[in-house]
XYZ file of C-alpha atoms in Angstrom:
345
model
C -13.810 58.018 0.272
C -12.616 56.509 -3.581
C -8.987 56.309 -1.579
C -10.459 54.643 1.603
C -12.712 52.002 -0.590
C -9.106 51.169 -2.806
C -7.045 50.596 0.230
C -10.000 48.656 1.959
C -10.333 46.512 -1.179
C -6.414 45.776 -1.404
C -5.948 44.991 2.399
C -9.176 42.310 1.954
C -7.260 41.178 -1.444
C -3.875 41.155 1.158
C -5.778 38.610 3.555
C -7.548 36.316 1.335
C -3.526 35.934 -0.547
C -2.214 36.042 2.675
C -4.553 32.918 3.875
C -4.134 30.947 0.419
C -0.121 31.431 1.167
C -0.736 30.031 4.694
C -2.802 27.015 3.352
C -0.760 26.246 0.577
C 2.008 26.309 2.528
C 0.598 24.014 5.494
C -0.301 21.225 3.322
C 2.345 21.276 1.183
C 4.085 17.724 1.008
C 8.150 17.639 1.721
C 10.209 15.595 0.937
C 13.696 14.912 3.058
C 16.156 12.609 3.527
C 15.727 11.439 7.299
C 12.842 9.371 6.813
C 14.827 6.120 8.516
C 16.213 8.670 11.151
C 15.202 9.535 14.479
C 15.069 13.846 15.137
C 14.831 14.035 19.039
C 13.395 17.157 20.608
C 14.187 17.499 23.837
C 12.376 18.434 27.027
C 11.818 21.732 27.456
C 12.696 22.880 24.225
C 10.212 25.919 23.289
C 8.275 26.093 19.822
C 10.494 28.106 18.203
C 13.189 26.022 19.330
C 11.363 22.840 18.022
C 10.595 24.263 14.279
C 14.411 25.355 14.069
C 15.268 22.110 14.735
C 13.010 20.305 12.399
C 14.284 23.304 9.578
C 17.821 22.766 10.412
C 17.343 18.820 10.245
C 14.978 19.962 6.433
C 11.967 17.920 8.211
C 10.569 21.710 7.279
C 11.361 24.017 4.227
C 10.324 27.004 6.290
C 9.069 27.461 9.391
C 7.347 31.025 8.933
C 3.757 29.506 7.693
C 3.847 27.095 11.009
C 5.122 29.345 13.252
C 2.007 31.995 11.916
C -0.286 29.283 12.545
C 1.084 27.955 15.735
C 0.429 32.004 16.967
C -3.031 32.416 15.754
C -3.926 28.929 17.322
C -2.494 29.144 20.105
C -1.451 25.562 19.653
C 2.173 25.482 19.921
C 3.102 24.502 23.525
C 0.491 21.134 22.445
C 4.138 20.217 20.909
C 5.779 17.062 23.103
C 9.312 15.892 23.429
C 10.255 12.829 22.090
C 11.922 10.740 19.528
C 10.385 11.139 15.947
C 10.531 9.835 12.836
C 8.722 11.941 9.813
C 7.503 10.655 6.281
C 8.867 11.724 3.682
C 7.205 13.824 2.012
C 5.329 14.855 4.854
C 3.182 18.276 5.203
C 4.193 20.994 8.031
C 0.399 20.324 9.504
C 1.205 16.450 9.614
C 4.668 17.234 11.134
C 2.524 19.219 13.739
C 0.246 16.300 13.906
C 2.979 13.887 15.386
C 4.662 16.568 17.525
C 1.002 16.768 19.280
C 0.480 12.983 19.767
C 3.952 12.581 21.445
C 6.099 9.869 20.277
C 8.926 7.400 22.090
C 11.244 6.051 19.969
C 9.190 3.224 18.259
C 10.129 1.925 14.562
C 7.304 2.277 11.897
C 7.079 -0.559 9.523
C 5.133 0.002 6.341
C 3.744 -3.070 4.855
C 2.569 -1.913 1.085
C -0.185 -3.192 -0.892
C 0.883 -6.250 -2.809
C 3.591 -7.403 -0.456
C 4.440 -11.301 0.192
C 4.911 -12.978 3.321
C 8.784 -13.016 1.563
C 8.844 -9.374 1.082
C 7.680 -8.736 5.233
C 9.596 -11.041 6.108
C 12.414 -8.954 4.713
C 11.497 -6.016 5.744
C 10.733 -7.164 9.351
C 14.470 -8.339 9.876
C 15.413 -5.391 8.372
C 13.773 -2.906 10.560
C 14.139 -4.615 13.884
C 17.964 -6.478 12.854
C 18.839 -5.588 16.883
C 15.981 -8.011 17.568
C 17.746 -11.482 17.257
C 14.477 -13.435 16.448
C 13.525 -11.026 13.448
C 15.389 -12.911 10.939
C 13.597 -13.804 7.679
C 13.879 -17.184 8.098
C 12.309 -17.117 12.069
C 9.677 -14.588 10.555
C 8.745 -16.829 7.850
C 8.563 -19.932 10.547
C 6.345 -18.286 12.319
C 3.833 -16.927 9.430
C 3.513 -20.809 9.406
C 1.403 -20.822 12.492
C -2.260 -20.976 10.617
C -4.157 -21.290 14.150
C -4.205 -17.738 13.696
C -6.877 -17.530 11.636
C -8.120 -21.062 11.772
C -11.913 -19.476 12.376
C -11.494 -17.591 9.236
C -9.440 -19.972 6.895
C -8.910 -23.526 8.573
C -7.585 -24.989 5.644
C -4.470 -22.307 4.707
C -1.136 -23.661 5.112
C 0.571 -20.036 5.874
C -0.273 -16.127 6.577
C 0.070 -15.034 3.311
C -2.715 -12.923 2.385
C -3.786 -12.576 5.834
C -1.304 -9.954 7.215
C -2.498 -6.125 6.663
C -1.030 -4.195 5.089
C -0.324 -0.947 6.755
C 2.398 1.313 8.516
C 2.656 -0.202 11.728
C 4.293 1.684 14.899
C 6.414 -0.880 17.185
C 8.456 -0.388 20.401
C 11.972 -1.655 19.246
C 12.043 -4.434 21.697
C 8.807 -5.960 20.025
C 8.948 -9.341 18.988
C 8.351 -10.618 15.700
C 5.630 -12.772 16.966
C 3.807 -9.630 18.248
C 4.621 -7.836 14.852
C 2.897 -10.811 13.282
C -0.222 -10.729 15.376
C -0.449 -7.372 14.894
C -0.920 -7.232 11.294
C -2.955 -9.996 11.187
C -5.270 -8.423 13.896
C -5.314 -5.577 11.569
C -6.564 -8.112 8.913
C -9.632 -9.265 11.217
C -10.695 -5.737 11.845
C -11.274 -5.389 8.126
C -12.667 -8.885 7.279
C -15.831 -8.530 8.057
C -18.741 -11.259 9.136
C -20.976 -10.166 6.399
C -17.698 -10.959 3.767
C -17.762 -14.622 5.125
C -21.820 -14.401 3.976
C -21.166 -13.248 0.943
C -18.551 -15.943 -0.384
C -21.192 -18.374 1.221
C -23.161 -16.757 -1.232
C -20.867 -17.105 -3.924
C -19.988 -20.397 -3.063
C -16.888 -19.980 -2.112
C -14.718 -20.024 0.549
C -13.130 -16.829 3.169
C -9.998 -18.120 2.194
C -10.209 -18.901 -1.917
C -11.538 -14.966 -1.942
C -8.676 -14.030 -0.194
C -7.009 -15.627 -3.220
C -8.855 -13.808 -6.097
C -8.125 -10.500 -4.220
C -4.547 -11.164 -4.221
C -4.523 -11.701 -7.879
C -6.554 -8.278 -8.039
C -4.085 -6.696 -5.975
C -1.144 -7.253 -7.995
C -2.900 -6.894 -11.165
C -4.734 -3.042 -10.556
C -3.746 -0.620 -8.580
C -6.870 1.315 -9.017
C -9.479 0.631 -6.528
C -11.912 1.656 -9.212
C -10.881 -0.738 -11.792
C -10.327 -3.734 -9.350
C -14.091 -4.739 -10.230
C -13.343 -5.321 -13.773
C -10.218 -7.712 -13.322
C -12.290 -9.564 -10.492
C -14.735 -10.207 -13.669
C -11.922 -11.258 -15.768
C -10.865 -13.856 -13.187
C -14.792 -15.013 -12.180
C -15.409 -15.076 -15.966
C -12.287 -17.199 -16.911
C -12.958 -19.442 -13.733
C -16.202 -20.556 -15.078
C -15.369 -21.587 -18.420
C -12.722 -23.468 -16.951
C -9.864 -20.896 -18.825
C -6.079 -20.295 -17.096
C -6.323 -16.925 -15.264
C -2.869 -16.055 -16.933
C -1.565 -13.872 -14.246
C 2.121 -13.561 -14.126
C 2.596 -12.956 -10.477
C 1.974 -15.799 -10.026
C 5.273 -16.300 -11.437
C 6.589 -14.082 -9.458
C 5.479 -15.685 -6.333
C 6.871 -19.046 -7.375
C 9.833 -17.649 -7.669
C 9.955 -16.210 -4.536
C 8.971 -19.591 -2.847
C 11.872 -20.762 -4.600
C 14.412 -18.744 -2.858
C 15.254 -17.639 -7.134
C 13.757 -14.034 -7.737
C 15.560 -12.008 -9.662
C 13.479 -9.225 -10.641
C 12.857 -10.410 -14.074
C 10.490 -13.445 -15.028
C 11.821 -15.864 -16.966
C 10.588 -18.362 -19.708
C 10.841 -21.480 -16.967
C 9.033 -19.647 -13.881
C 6.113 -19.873 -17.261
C 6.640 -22.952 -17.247
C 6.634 -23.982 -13.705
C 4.631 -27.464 -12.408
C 3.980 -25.173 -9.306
C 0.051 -25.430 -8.760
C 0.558 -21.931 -8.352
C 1.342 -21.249 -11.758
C -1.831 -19.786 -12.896
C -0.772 -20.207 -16.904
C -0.114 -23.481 -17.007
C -3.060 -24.730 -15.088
C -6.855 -23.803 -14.645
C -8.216 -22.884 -11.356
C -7.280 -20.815 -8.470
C -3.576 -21.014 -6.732
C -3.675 -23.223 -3.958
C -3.913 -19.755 -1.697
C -3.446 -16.163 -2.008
C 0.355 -14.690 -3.178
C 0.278 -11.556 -1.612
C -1.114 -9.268 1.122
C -4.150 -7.594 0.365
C -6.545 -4.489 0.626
C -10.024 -3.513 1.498
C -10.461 -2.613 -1.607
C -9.453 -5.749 -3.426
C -11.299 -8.074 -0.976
C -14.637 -6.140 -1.570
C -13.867 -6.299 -5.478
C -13.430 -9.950 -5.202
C -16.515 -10.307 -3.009
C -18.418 -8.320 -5.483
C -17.089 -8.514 -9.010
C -18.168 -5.917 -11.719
C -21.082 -7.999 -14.124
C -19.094 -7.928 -17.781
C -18.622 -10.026 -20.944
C -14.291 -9.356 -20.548
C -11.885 -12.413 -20.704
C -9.156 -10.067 -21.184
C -7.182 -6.937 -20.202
C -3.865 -5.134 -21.225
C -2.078 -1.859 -19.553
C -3.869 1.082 -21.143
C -0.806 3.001 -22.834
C -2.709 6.024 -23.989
C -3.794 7.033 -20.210
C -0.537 6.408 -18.725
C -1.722 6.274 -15.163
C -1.453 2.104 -14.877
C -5.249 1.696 -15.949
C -5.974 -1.407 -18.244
C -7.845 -1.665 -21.162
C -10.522 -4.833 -20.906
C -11.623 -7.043 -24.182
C -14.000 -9.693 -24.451
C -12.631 -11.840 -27.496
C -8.929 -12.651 -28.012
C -8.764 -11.296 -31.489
C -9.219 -7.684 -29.876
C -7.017 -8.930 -27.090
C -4.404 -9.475 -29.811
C -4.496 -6.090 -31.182
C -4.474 -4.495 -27.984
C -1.749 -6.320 -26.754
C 0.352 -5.643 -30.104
C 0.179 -1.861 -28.688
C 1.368 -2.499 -25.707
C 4.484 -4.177 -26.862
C 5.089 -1.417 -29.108
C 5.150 0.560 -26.601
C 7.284 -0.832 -24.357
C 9.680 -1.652 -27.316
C 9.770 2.144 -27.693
C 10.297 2.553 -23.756
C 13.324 0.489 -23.505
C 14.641 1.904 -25.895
């Protein structure tokens, strides 16, 4: 009986490492190389036939924990032919994910976070360079055509700000026009009717919160910080302080056709309106795409005393330490430059 009750014990102890193995493995991010790549599988091919092929290709470390899974789930003839391109990294259970919803051979354009109209632009022509209208220059023409959102923001003179951003799956015959709409119907899904009653309520405009959250996007990344630099920027706006945000910068530069990664002492001193240290106020619009998240931070600010922030250095996961007088500003800024003194080096 002792001998049964051991061996029962260490096949039960077998399964449950057995399953963690299996789990661990399924959701275990990979990266590869073939990310820009198209891996056809072709009709008929069989399961096994389809997870050699994504091994061979390294869309898959190993097949073994998805080939276990496809045989207890009885899932793997669900897998379709087609033309695929796979994240990177990308998990064996999202790779089985596309394989199920079937895919023709589309190009996926990922618009991050924080992108300008410049930067999609960019990537637009370079994704779809066979299609002879996705050049920057036709792309940024027609980001020019406001009457897109005229019932949200009547008065902006471009898209920027009002294109989602996303990853986007296009035929590769689509039109830049179409790739346009598209993100900014993706915009109108998230802007919501209660938002426009809310900057009503703050007395402010759809479009100048569009603004704010575009200098909260490229300010935090963290959604859960985004709150505290909207205060910053409410706080500064009503005692009639610069906001101070180098992006800003940035984005004149990048109006400018003159971006070089690196901002200089004259984008600082730029007459742009958009230079947000030279004069008080908001930009004349927003500077880059923007989130949910930053929208709904901008719409409803975090209630603080702070007129100032600085990278947290300590944490070292791009938080930001907040101050409300510039003496402890000062100090906490002196850190940071100590810091990234030592860094460069």
């Amino acid at each position: 009986m002792k001998v049964l009750k051991i061996l029962s014990v260490i096949v039960i102890l077998g399964i449950i490492v057995f399953s963690y193995w299996i789990h661990k493995s399924l959701n275990a991010p990979h990266a590869h190389h073939k990310n820009n790549q198209y891996i056809k599988i072709p009709h008929g091919s069989s399961p096994g036939q389809i997870l050699n092929k994504l091994t061979s290709e390294g869309i898959l470390s190993a097949q073994t924990p998805l080939k276990i899974y496809l045989k207890f789930t009885g899932t793997g003839n669900e897998m379709q032919a087609g033309e695929y391109q796979f994240d990177s990294p990308i998990t064996p259970l999202e790779v089985l994910r596309e394989l199920k919803n079937g895919r023709l051979r589309n190009i996926k354009l990922t618009i991050p976070e924080g992108f300008t109209r410049f930067d999609i632009a960019k990537r637009i022509a370079g994704k779809f360079s066979q299609n002879q209208q996705a050049g920057e220059n036709a792309a940024l023409k027609l980001m020019e055509d406001v009457s897109l959102i005229k019932d949200i923001a009547p008065k902006a003179k471009n898209l920027e700000g009002y294109m989602y951003p996303n990853t986007y799956d296009f035929p590769r015959s689509v039109t830049t026009l179409a790739i346009i709409k598209k993100m900014v119907g993706e915009f109108k899904k998230v802007w919501k009717p209660e938002y426009t009653a809310r900057a009503i309520k703050l007395k402010l405009t759809p479009h100048q919160i569009i603004t704010i959250a575009s200098l909260i996007e490229t300010e935090s990344r963290l959604n859960e910080e985004r709150p505290m630099v909207a205060s910053v920027i409410y706080n500064r706006l009503k005692k009639g302080m610069p906001l101070g945000i180098d992006q800003t910068a940035v984005y004149i530069a990048k109006m400018e056709n003159r971006w070089d990664g690196i901002i200089n002492k004259s984008d600082l001193e730029s007459n742009s309106p958009y230079n947000t240290r030279k004069f008080a106020g908001l930009p004349p619009g927003p500077i880059a795409s923007v989130s949910e998240s930053s929208i709904k931070a901008a719409l409803y600010p975090a209630t603080t005393s702070y007129f100032y922030y600085v990278l947290n250095v300590e944490k070292k996961d791009k938080s930001h330490r907040f101050y409300s007088t510039a003496a402890e500003f000062e100090r906490g800024k002196a850190a940071y430059q100590a810091w990234l003194k030592q860094e460069r080096k």
